Coordinates of C-alpha atoms and ligand atoms in Angstrom, one line a residue:
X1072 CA 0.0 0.0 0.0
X1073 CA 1.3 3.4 -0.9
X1074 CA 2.2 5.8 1.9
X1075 CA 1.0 8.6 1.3
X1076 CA 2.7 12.6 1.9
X1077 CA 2.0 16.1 1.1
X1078 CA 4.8 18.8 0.4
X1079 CA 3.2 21.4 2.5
X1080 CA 4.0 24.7 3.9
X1081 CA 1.2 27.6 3.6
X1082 CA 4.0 30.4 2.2
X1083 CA 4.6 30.4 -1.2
X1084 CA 8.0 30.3 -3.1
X1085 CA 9.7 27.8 -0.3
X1086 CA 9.9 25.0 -2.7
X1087 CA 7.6 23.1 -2.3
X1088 CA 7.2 22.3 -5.9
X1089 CA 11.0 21.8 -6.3
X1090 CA 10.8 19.3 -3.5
X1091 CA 8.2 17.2 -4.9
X1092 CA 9.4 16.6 -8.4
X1093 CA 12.9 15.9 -7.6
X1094 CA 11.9 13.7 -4.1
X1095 CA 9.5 11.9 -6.8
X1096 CA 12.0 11.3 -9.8
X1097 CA 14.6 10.6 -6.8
X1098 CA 12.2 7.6 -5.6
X1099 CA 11.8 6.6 -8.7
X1100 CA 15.3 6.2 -9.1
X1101 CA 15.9 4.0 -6.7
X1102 CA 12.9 1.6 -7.5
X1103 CA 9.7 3.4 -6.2
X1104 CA 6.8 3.3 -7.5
X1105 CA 5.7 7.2 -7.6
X1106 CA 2.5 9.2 -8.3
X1107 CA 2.7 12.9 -7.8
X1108 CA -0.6 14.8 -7.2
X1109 CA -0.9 18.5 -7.9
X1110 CA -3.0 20.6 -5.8
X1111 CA -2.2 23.7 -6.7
X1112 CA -4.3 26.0 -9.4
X1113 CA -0.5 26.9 -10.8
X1114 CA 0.2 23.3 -11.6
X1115 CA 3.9 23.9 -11.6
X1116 CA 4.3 20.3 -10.3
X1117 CA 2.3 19.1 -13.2
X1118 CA 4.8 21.0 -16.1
X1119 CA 7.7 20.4 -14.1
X1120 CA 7.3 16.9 -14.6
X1121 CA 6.6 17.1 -18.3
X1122 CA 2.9 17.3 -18.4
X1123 CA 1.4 20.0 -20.5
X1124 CA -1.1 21.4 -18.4
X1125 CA -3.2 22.9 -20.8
X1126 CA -3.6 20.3 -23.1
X1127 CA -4.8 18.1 -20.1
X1128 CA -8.9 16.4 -20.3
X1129 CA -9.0 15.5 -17.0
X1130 CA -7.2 16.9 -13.9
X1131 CA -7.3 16.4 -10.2
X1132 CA -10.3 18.9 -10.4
X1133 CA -12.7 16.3 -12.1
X1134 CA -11.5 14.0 -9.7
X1135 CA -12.2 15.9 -6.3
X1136 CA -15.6 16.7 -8.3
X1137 CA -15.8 13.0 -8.8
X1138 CA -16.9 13.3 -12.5
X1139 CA -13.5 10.8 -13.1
X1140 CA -11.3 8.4 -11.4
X1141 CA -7.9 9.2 -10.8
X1142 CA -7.0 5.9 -13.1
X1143 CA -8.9 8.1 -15.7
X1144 CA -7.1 11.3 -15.2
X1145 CA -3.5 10.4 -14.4
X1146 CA -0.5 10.7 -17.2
X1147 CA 2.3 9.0 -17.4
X1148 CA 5.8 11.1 -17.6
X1149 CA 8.4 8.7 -18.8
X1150 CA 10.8 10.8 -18.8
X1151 CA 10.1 12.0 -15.0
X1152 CA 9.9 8.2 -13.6
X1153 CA 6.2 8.7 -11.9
X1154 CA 3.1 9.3 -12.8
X1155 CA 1.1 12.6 -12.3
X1156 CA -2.2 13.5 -11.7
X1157 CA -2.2 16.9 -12.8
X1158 CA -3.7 20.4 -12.0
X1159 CA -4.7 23.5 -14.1
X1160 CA -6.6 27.0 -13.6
X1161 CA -9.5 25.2 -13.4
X1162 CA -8.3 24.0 -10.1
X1163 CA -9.1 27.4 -8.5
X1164 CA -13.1 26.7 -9.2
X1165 CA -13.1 23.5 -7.3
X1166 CA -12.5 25.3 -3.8
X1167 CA -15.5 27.3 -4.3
X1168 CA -17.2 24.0 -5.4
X1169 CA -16.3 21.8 -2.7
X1170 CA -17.4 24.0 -0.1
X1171 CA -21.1 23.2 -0.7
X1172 CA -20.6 19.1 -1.4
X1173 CA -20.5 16.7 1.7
X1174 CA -17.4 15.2 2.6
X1175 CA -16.0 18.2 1.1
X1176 CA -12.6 17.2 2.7
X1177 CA -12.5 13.8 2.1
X1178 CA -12.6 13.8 -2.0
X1179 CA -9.0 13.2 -2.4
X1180 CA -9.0 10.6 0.4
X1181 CA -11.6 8.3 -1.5
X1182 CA -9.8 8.4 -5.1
X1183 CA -6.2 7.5 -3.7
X1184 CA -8.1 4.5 -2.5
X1185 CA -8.5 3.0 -5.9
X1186 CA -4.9 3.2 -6.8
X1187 CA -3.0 2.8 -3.5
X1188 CA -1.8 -0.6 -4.3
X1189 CA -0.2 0.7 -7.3
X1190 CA 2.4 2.8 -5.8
X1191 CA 4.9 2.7 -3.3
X1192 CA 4.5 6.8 -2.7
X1193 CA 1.9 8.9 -3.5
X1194 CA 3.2 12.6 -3.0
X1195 CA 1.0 15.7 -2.8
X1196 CA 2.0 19.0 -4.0
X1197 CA -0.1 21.8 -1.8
X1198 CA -0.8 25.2 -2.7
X1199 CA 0.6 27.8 -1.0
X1200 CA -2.3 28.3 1.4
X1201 CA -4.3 26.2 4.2
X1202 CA -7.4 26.1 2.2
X1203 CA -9.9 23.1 1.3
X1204 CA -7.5 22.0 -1.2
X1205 CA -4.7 21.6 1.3
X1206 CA -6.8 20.1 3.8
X1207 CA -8.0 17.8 0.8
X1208 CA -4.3 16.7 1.5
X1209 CA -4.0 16.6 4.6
X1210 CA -7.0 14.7 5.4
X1211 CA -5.6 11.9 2.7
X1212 CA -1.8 11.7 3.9
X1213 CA 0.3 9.7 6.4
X1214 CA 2.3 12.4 7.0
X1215 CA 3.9 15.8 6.2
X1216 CA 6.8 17.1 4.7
X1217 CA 8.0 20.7 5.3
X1218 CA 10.2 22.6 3.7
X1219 CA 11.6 25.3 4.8
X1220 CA 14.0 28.2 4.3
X1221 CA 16.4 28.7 6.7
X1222 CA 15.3 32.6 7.6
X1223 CA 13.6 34.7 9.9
X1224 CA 10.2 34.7 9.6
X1225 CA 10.0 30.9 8.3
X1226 CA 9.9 30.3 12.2
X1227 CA 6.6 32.3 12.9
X1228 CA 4.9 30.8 9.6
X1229 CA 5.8 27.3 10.7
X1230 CA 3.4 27.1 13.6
X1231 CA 0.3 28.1 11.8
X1232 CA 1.4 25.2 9.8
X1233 CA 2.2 23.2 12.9
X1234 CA -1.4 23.7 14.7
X1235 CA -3.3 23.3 11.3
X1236 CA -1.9 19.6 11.1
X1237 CA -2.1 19.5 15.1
X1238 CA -6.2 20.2 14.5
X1239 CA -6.1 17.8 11.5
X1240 CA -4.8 15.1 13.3
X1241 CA -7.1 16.1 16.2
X1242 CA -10.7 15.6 14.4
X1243 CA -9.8 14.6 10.7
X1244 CA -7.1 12.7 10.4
X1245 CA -5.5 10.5 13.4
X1246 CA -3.3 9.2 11.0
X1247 CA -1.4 12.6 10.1
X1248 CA 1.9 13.2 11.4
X1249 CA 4.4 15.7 10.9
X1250 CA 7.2 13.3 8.8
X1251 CA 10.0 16.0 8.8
X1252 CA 11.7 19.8 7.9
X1253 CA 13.5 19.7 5.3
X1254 CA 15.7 22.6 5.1
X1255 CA 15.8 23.8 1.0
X1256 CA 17.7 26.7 -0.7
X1257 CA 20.7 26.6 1.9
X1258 CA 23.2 28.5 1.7
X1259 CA 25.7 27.6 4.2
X1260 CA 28.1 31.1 4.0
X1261 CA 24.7 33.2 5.0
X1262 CA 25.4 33.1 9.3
X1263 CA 21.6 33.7 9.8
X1264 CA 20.9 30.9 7.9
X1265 CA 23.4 28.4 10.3
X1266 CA 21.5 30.0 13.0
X1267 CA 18.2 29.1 12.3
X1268 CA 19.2 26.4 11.1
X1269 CA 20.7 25.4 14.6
X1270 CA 17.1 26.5 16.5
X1271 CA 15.3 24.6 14.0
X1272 CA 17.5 21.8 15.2
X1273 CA 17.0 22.4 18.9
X1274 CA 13.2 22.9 18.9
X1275 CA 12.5 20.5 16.6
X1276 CA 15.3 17.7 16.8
X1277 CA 14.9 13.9 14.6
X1278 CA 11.9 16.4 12.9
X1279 CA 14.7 17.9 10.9
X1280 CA 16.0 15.8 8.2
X1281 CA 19.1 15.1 8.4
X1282 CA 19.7 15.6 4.3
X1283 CA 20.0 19.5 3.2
X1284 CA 19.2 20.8 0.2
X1285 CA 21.7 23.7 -1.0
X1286 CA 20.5 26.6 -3.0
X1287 CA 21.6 25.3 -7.0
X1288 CA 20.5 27.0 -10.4
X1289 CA 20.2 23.4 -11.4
X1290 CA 17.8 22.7 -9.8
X1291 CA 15.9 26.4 -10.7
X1292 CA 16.4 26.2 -14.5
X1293 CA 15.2 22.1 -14.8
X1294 CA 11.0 23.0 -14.8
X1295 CA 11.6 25.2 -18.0
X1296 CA 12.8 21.8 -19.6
X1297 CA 10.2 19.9 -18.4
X1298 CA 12.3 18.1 -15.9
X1299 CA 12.5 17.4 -12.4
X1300 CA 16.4 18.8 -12.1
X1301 CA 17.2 14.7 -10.6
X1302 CA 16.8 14.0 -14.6
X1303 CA 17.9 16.8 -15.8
X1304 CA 21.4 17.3 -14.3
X1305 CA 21.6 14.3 -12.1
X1306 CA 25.6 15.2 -11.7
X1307 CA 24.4 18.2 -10.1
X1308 CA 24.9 19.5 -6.2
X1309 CA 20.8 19.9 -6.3
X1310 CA 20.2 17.0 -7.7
X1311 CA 22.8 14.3 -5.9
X1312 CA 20.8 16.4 -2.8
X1313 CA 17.7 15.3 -3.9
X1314 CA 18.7 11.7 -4.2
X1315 CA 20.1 11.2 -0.8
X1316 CA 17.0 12.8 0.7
X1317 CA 14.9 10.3 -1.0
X1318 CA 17.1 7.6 0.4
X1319 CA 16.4 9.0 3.6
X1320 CA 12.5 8.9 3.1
X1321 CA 12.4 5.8 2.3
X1322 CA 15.0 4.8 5.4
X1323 CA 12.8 7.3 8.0
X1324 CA 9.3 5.5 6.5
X1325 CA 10.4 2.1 7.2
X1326 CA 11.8 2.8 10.8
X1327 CA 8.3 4.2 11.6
X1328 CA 6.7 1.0 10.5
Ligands
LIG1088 P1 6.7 26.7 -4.0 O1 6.2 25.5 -4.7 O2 6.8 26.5 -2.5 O3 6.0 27.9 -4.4 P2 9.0 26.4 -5.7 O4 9.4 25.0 -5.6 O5 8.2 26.7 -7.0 O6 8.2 26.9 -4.4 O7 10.3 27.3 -5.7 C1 10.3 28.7 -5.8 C2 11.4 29.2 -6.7 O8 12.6 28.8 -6.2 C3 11.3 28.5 -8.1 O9 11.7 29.4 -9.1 C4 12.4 27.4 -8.0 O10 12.9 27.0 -9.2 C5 13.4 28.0 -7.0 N1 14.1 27.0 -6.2 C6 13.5 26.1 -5.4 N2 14.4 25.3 -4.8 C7 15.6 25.8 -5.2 C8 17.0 25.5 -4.9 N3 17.3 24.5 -4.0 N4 18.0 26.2 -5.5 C9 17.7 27.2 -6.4 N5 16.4 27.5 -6.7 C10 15.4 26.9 -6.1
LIG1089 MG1 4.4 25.3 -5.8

């Protein structure tokens, strides 16, 4: 049975998206069977991993509207290494949608269901938000991964995020648990950036993966090919990165067994 994770943290440009088409191809790379779900109206996760999203029939939006399955809307990226059920504008309707349909929350919950026992990891990209859609996530996952930026104010927004899953697991979900921080973008000449690093490590301890992510143009420039940057410079610092942290997913996952 897949286990199942969203890439979530409610401020936008953290790299979230960056995370979960490289952790994806990185998985897939070592024998993982991956399906990446894009929650977010932008569908960056969907054309970073080579799906055109405008040329796409179905999306996760008919599926949380339950007009298709997710075995109906899903593509295939060969070149990724995973499969991706993707996400357009139209996405942004669906919120408005849901809000009046009963188990509003529960949509993406039900469809994963159907195609669990086809993957090894299922991994949810969430928009940069903690709206219906993210708790569409949240309400489907094991777990969550966080990543972060290692600066000031990435502290204050990561209890919002912290009590959100906190009430989640509370009335939703019992399931949900906080998987790990992953710290992204590092740069490890910028002092401030040690530092929080540091208090992220001393408030939040095994929580911290132990895998860092350096900042790498790599890794920026990949989603304009089409490519998670693990296939599209796999020699590169952002990419080899990328790879090890997927090894430690898969390590982390099985010790929590
Ligand atoms: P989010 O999904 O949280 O909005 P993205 O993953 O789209 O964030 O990242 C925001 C921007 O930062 C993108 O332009 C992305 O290419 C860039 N980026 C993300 N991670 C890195 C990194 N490790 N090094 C360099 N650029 C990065
Ligand atoms: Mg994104």
């Amino acid at each position: 049975m897949a286990r199942i994770f969203c890439i979530a943290n409610q401020k936008g440009g953290v790299g979230k998206t960056t995370t979960t088409v490289n952790l994806a191809a990185g998985l897939a790379r070592i024998g993982q069977r991956v399906l990446v779900v894009d929650l977010d109206p932008q569908g960056n996760a969907t054309m970073g991993s080579g799906v055109d999203k405008r040329s796409l029939a179905l999306t996760v939006y008919d599926v949380l509207l339950e007009s298709a399955s997710i075995a109906e809307a899903r593509q295939r990226s060969e070149k990724a290494g995973y499969d991706v059920l993707g996400a357009n504008r139209e996405l942004a309707g669906a919120e408005v949608e849901l809000v009046e349909l009963e188990r509003r929350d529960k949509r993406l919950k039900g469809a994963l269901a159907a195609v669990e026992a086809e993957y090894d990891f299922v991994l949810v990209d969430c928009p940069p938000s903690l709206s219906l859609l993210t708790l569409n996530g949240l309400c489907a996952a094991h777990g969550v991964v966080v990543p972060m930026q290692c600066e000031y104010f990435a502290l204050e927004g990561l209890s919002d995020l912290v009590n959100t899953i906190k009430q989640v697991h509370a009335n939703l979900n019992p399931d949900l648990q906080i998987i790990g921080l992953l710290r992204v973008m590092f740069d490890p000449r910028i002092t401030l950036q040690q530092q929080v690093s540091e208090q992220l490590k001393a408030h939040f301890g095994d929580k911290v993966f132990d895998s860092v992510i350096p900042r790498n143009v790599r890794l920026a420039e990949a989603p304009s090919y089409g490519l998670p940057g693990v296939v599209f410079d796999p020699s590169s610092r952002g990419a080899q990165a990328f790879v090890e942290f997927a090894g430690e997913m898969v390590r982390r996952i099985e010790s929590m067994r």
